[in-house]
Amino acid sequence: MNDLEGYLRESVWVVIPALNEEKSIGLVLHDLPCVAGVIVVDNGCTDDTAIVAAQAGAIVVAESQRGYGAACLRGLAKLRELVNEGQAAPEVVAFVDADYSDHPDQLPLLVGPLAIDTADFVLGSRLLGEREPGAMPPQSVFGNKLACFLMRWLFGVRYTDLGPFRAINYSRLCELQMRDENFGWTIEMQIKAAKIGLRFQEIPVPYRTRVGISKISGTVSGTIKAGYKILYTIAKYGLMRRRSLGFQPGTRIKPRLEA
């Protein structure tokens, strides 16, 4: 067993939000490397997702309030409960989608920089990696690029994606005080990470066509709601930054671009 395998086994927990993913959740859990623990959040499933996940060895908790962020928050709440009950606190928490579009076997690539303390936050970038045809529809690619451009302009941070496959130091994640309960979860984490100066790294990751139909890009309403919430979140934190720096409305903030 090498050092990274031991680190994954002892120090890394994985949170997987799930909504009606009975056909894919078993594949995700099968491909995950051995980690300290896995929490699957049943976000109002009407199929056998929870049963399949439990049979595969995951801890399953329920969150009746629909929303990606709500599910992630419930998973983190369960993790805190376990720590309060005597479970060793993790050093890293990773997030993986339940639809098998991510490659869970790539988790060691994301955790590696955290294990050697060269990053606090590692994002798997689908736009830097190879994507199967159709895995990300054009509106998703455009929306991600637009959001990243706006974050660079407003916050001086260079992201290329809002990908769900990510790993972050647990204590630093707690500092972020995450709040968003739906589509703004991923971008809230990235903005707050930039605002408090977390060391971040992007790793190119492959991305495949998901099992089933996407609840976001697979529907017109989902695409509109997600796009609106992402832009709203950027605008909200951008306005907060202007106010904290003493700028008057209409004053352009010169971005702090990284070298």
Short mmCIF file of N, CA, C and O in Angstrom, two decimals, residues 58-130:
data_model
loop_
_atom_site.label_atom_id
_atom_site.label_comp_id
_atom_site.label_asym_id
_atom_site.label_seq_id
_atom_site.Cartn_x
_atom_site.Cartn_y
_atom_site.Cartn_z
N ALA A 58 -22.31 2.19 1.49
CA ALA A 58 -22.33 3.62 1.80
C ALA A 58 -23.25 3.90 2.98
O ALA A 58 -24.20 3.16 3.24
N ILE A 59 -22.97 5.00 3.69
CA ILE A 59 -23.89 5.53 4.67
C ILE A 59 -24.93 6.33 3.91
O ILE A 59 -24.58 7.22 3.13
N VAL A 60 -26.20 6.04 4.09
CA VAL A 60 -27.26 6.73 3.35
C VAL A 60 -28.07 7.59 4.30
O VAL A 60 -28.53 7.12 5.35
N VAL A 61 -28.21 8.88 3.95
CA VAL A 61 -29.05 9.79 4.73
C VAL A 61 -30.05 10.43 3.79
O VAL A 61 -29.82 10.52 2.57
N ALA A 62 -31.15 10.88 4.34
CA ALA A 62 -32.21 11.47 3.52
C ALA A 62 -32.26 12.97 3.69
O ALA A 62 -32.08 13.49 4.79
N GLU A 63 -32.51 13.67 2.59
CA GLU A 63 -32.76 15.10 2.61
C GLU A 63 -33.99 15.34 1.73
O GLU A 63 -33.91 15.23 0.51
N SER A 64 -35.10 15.67 2.38
CA SER A 64 -36.35 15.83 1.63
C SER A 64 -36.40 17.11 0.82
O SER A 64 -37.11 17.18 -0.19
N GLN A 65 -35.67 18.13 1.24
CA GLN A 65 -35.66 19.39 0.47
C GLN A 65 -34.83 19.19 -0.79
O GLN A 65 -33.63 18.94 -0.73
N ARG A 66 -35.48 19.31 -1.93
CA ARG A 66 -34.79 19.12 -3.19
C ARG A 66 -33.78 20.24 -3.42
O ARG A 66 -34.02 21.40 -3.11
N GLY A 67 -32.65 19.86 -3.99
CA GLY A 67 -31.63 20.84 -4.32
C GLY A 67 -30.24 20.26 -4.12
O GLY A 67 -29.97 19.60 -3.10
N TYR A 68 -29.37 20.49 -5.08
CA TYR A 68 -28.01 19.95 -5.01
C TYR A 68 -27.29 20.44 -3.75
O TYR A 68 -26.67 19.66 -3.02
N GLY A 69 -27.40 21.74 -3.49
CA GLY A 69 -26.75 22.29 -2.31
C GLY A 69 -27.33 21.74 -1.02
O GLY A 69 -26.61 21.46 -0.06
N ALA A 70 -28.66 21.59 -0.98
CA ALA A 70 -29.30 21.04 0.21
C ALA A 70 -28.80 19.63 0.50
O ALA A 70 -28.57 19.26 1.66
N ALA A 71 -28.61 18.85 -0.54
CA ALA A 71 -28.10 17.49 -0.37
C ALA A 71 -26.66 17.50 0.13
O ALA A 71 -26.29 16.72 1.02
N CYS A 72 -25.84 18.37 -0.43
CA CYS A 72 -24.45 18.47 0.01
C CYS A 72 -24.38 18.91 1.48
O CYS A 72 -23.59 18.38 2.27
N LEU A 73 -25.20 19.88 1.84
CA LEU A 73 -25.23 20.35 3.22
C LEU A 73 -25.66 19.24 4.17
O LEU A 73 -25.14 19.12 5.29
N ARG A 74 -26.62 18.43 3.75
CA ARG A 74 -27.07 17.32 4.59
C ARG A 74 -25.96 16.29 4.76
O ARG A 74 -25.77 15.73 5.85
N GLY A 75 -25.21 16.04 3.71
CA GLY A 75 -24.09 15.11 3.82
C GLY A 75 -23.04 15.61 4.78
O GLY A 75 -22.50 14.84 5.60
N LEU A 76 -22.75 16.91 4.74
CA LEU A 76 -21.77 17.48 5.65
C LEU A 76 -22.29 17.48 7.09
O LEU A 76 -21.52 17.29 8.04
N ALA A 77 -23.60 17.69 7.24
CA ALA A 77 -24.19 17.64 8.58
C ALA A 77 -24.04 16.24 9.17
O ALA A 77 -23.74 16.07 10.36
N LYS A 78 -24.25 15.21 8.35
CA LYS A 78 -24.07 13.83 8.81
C LYS A 78 -22.62 13.58 9.20
O LYS A 78 -22.35 12.91 10.22
N LEU A 79 -21.71 14.11 8.43
CA LEU A 79 -20.29 13.93 8.74
C LEU A 79 -19.96 14.58 10.09
O LEU A 79 -19.23 14.00 10.90
N ARG A 80 -20.51 15.76 10.34
CA ARG A 80 -20.29 16.42 11.64
C ARG A 80 -20.86 15.57 12.78
O ARG A 80 -20.25 15.48 13.85
N GLU A 81 -22.02 14.98 12.54
CA GLU A 81 -22.62 14.11 13.56
C GLU A 81 -21.67 12.95 13.89
O GLU A 81 -21.47 12.62 15.07
N LEU A 82 -21.11 12.35 12.88
CA LEU A 82 -20.21 11.22 13.09
C LEU A 82 -18.97 11.65 13.86
O LEU A 82 -18.49 10.92 14.74
N VAL A 83 -18.44 12.82 13.51
CA VAL A 83 -17.26 13.33 14.22
C VAL A 83 -17.60 13.60 15.68
O VAL A 83 -16.83 13.26 16.59
N ASN A 84 -18.76 14.18 15.93
CA ASN A 84 -19.18 14.45 17.31
C ASN A 84 -19.38 13.16 18.11
O ASN A 84 -19.27 13.16 19.34
N GLU A 85 -19.68 12.08 17.40
CA GLU A 85 -19.88 10.79 18.05
C GLU A 85 -18.59 10.01 18.24
O GLU A 85 -18.60 8.89 18.76
N GLY A 86 -17.47 10.59 17.79
CA GLY A 86 -16.18 9.95 18.01
C GLY A 86 -15.43 9.54 16.77
O GLY A 86 -14.28 9.10 16.85
N GLN A 87 -16.06 9.66 15.59
CA GLN A 87 -15.37 9.36 14.34
C GLN A 87 -14.25 10.40 14.13
O GLN A 87 -14.44 11.59 14.36
N ALA A 88 -13.10 9.94 13.70
CA ALA A 88 -11.99 10.86 13.44
C ALA A 88 -12.39 11.84 12.35
O ALA A 88 -12.96 11.44 11.32
N ALA A 89 -12.10 13.11 12.56
CA ALA A 89 -12.43 14.13 11.55
C ALA A 89 -11.59 13.89 10.30
O ALA A 89 -10.40 13.59 10.39
N PRO A 90 -12.19 14.01 9.14
CA PRO A 90 -11.42 13.82 7.90
C PRO A 90 -10.48 14.98 7.66
O PRO A 90 -10.67 16.07 8.19
N GLU A 91 -9.49 14.73 6.86
CA GLU A 91 -8.64 15.82 6.40
C GLU A 91 -9.17 16.39 5.09
O GLU A 91 -8.98 17.57 4.80
N VAL A 92 -9.85 15.55 4.33
CA VAL A 92 -10.34 15.95 3.01
C VAL A 92 -11.76 15.43 2.82
O VAL A 92 -12.09 14.32 3.23
N VAL A 93 -12.59 16.29 2.21
CA VAL A 93 -13.92 15.86 1.77
C VAL A 93 -13.98 16.03 0.25
O VAL A 93 -13.59 17.08 -0.28
N ALA A 94 -14.44 15.00 -0.42
CA ALA A 94 -14.59 15.05 -1.88
C ALA A 94 -16.06 14.96 -2.23
O ALA A 94 -16.86 14.36 -1.50
N PHE A 95 -16.42 15.55 -3.35
CA PHE A 95 -17.79 15.51 -3.85
C PHE A 95 -17.77 14.88 -5.25
O PHE A 95 -16.95 15.26 -6.10
N VAL A 96 -18.68 13.95 -5.46
CA VAL A 96 -18.78 13.24 -6.74
C VAL A 96 -20.25 13.15 -7.11
O VAL A 96 -21.11 12.91 -6.24
N ASP A 97 -20.57 13.31 -8.37
CA ASP A 97 -21.95 13.15 -8.81
C ASP A 97 -22.33 11.68 -8.85
O ASP A 97 -21.48 10.79 -9.04
N ALA A 98 -23.62 11.43 -8.70
CA ALA A 98 -24.14 10.06 -8.64
C ALA A 98 -24.51 9.49 -10.00
O ALA A 98 -24.93 8.34 -10.09
N ASP A 99 -24.37 10.28 -11.06
CA ASP A 99 -24.87 9.85 -12.37
C ASP A 99 -23.83 9.15 -13.23
O ASP A 99 -24.10 8.82 -14.38
N TYR A 100 -22.63 8.94 -12.69
CA TYR A 100 -21.54 8.24 -13.36
C TYR A 100 -20.95 9.03 -14.53
O TYR A 100 -20.28 8.48 -15.39
N SER A 101 -21.18 10.34 -14.56
CA SER A 101 -20.54 11.17 -15.58
C SER A 101 -19.09 11.47 -15.19
O SER A 101 -18.21 11.57 -16.04
N ASP A 102 -18.84 11.60 -13.89
CA ASP A 102 -17.46 11.72 -13.40
C ASP A 102 -16.80 10.35 -13.43
O ASP A 102 -17.47 9.32 -13.56
N HIS A 103 -15.49 10.34 -13.27
CA HIS A 103 -14.74 9.09 -13.18
C HIS A 103 -14.24 8.95 -11.74
O HIS A 103 -13.17 9.47 -11.40
N PRO A 104 -14.98 8.28 -10.88
CA PRO A 104 -14.59 8.20 -9.46
C PRO A 104 -13.20 7.61 -9.23
O PRO A 104 -12.54 7.93 -8.24
N ASP A 105 -12.75 6.76 -10.15
CA ASP A 105 -11.42 6.16 -10.00
C ASP A 105 -10.31 7.19 -10.11
O ASP A 105 -9.15 6.93 -9.74
N GLN A 106 -10.65 8.42 -10.59
CA GLN A 106 -9.67 9.49 -10.70
C GLN A 106 -9.51 10.27 -9.38
O GLN A 106 -8.74 11.22 -9.32
N LEU A 107 -10.22 9.87 -8.34
CA LEU A 107 -10.15 10.60 -7.07
C LEU A 107 -8.72 10.77 -6.55
O LEU A 107 -8.39 11.85 -6.03
N PRO A 108 -7.84 9.78 -6.65
CA PRO A 108 -6.47 10.00 -6.16
C PRO A 108 -5.77 11.19 -6.81
O PRO A 108 -4.94 11.85 -6.17
N LEU A 109 -6.09 11.48 -8.08
CA LEU A 109 -5.48 12.63 -8.74
C LEU A 109 -5.88 13.93 -8.06
O LEU A 109 -5.08 14.86 -7.95
N LEU A 110 -7.13 14.01 -7.60
CA LEU A 110 -7.60 15.22 -6.94
C LEU A 110 -7.07 15.32 -5.52
O LEU A 110 -6.77 16.42 -5.03
N VAL A 111 -6.97 14.19 -4.86
CA VAL A 111 -6.55 14.19 -3.46
C VAL A 111 -5.04 14.37 -3.31
O VAL A 111 -4.57 14.91 -2.31
N GLY A 112 -4.29 13.97 -4.33
CA GLY A 112 -2.83 14.03 -4.25
C GLY A 112 -2.26 15.36 -3.77
O GLY A 112 -1.48 15.41 -2.81
N PRO A 113 -2.64 16.49 -4.40
CA PRO A 113 -2.10 17.79 -3.96
C PRO A 113 -2.49 18.14 -2.53
O PRO A 113 -1.74 18.83 -1.83
N LEU A 114 -3.64 17.68 -2.07
CA LEU A 114 -4.06 17.92 -0.70
C LEU A 114 -3.25 17.08 0.27
O LEU A 114 -2.88 17.53 1.36
N ALA A 115 -2.92 15.86 -0.13
CA ALA A 115 -2.17 14.96 0.73
C ALA A 115 -0.76 15.47 1.00
O ALA A 115 -0.22 15.28 2.09
N ILE A 116 -0.17 16.14 0.00
CA ILE A 116 1.19 16.66 0.19
C ILE A 116 1.18 18.14 0.54
O ILE A 116 2.23 18.79 0.54
N ASP A 117 -0.01 18.69 0.81
CA ASP A 117 -0.18 20.07 1.29
C ASP A 117 0.34 21.12 0.30
O ASP A 117 0.96 22.11 0.70
N THR A 118 0.06 20.90 -0.98
CA THR A 118 0.38 21.94 -1.96
C THR A 118 -0.89 22.66 -2.43
O THR A 118 -0.81 23.58 -3.23
N ALA A 119 -2.04 22.22 -1.94
CA ALA A 119 -3.31 22.87 -2.28
C ALA A 119 -4.29 22.62 -1.14
O ALA A 119 -4.19 21.67 -0.39
N ASP A 120 -5.26 23.56 -1.03
CA ASP A 120 -6.35 23.41 -0.08
C ASP A 120 -7.63 22.95 -0.76
O ASP A 120 -8.53 22.41 -0.11
N PHE A 121 -7.69 23.17 -2.07
CA PHE A 121 -8.91 22.94 -2.83
C PHE A 121 -8.50 22.51 -4.23
O PHE A 121 -7.73 23.20 -4.90
N VAL A 122 -8.98 21.36 -4.66
CA VAL A 122 -8.65 20.84 -5.99
C VAL A 122 -9.93 20.58 -6.76
O VAL A 122 -10.83 19.89 -6.28
N LEU A 123 -10.00 21.14 -7.94
CA LEU A 123 -11.18 21.05 -8.79
C LEU A 123 -10.88 20.21 -10.01
O LEU A 123 -9.88 20.43 -10.70
N GLY A 124 -11.74 19.23 -10.27
CA GLY A 124 -11.61 18.46 -11.50
C GLY A 124 -12.24 19.23 -12.65
O GLY A 124 -13.45 19.45 -12.67
N SER A 125 -11.43 19.67 -13.60
CA SER A 125 -11.92 20.48 -14.71
C SER A 125 -12.28 19.62 -15.91
O SER A 125 -11.42 18.99 -16.53
N ARG A 126 -13.56 19.63 -16.25
CA ARG A 126 -14.03 18.90 -17.42
C ARG A 126 -13.60 19.59 -18.71
O ARG A 126 -13.41 18.94 -19.74
N LEU A 127 -13.47 20.92 -18.66
CA LEU A 127 -13.11 21.66 -19.86
C LEU A 127 -11.63 21.53 -20.20
O LEU A 127 -11.24 21.74 -21.36
N LEU A 128 -10.82 21.19 -19.22
CA LEU A 128 -9.40 20.93 -19.49
C LEU A 128 -9.17 19.46 -19.86
O LEU A 128 -8.15 19.13 -20.45
N GLY A 129 -10.13 18.61 -19.48
CA GLY A 129 -10.00 17.19 -19.77
C GLY A 129 -10.72 16.80 -21.05
O GLY A 129 -11.21 17.65 -21.79
N GLU A 130 -10.77 15.50 -21.30
CA GLU A 130 -11.43 15.00 -22.50
C GLU A 130 -12.88 14.63 -22.18
O GLU A 130 -13.15 13.98 -21.19
#
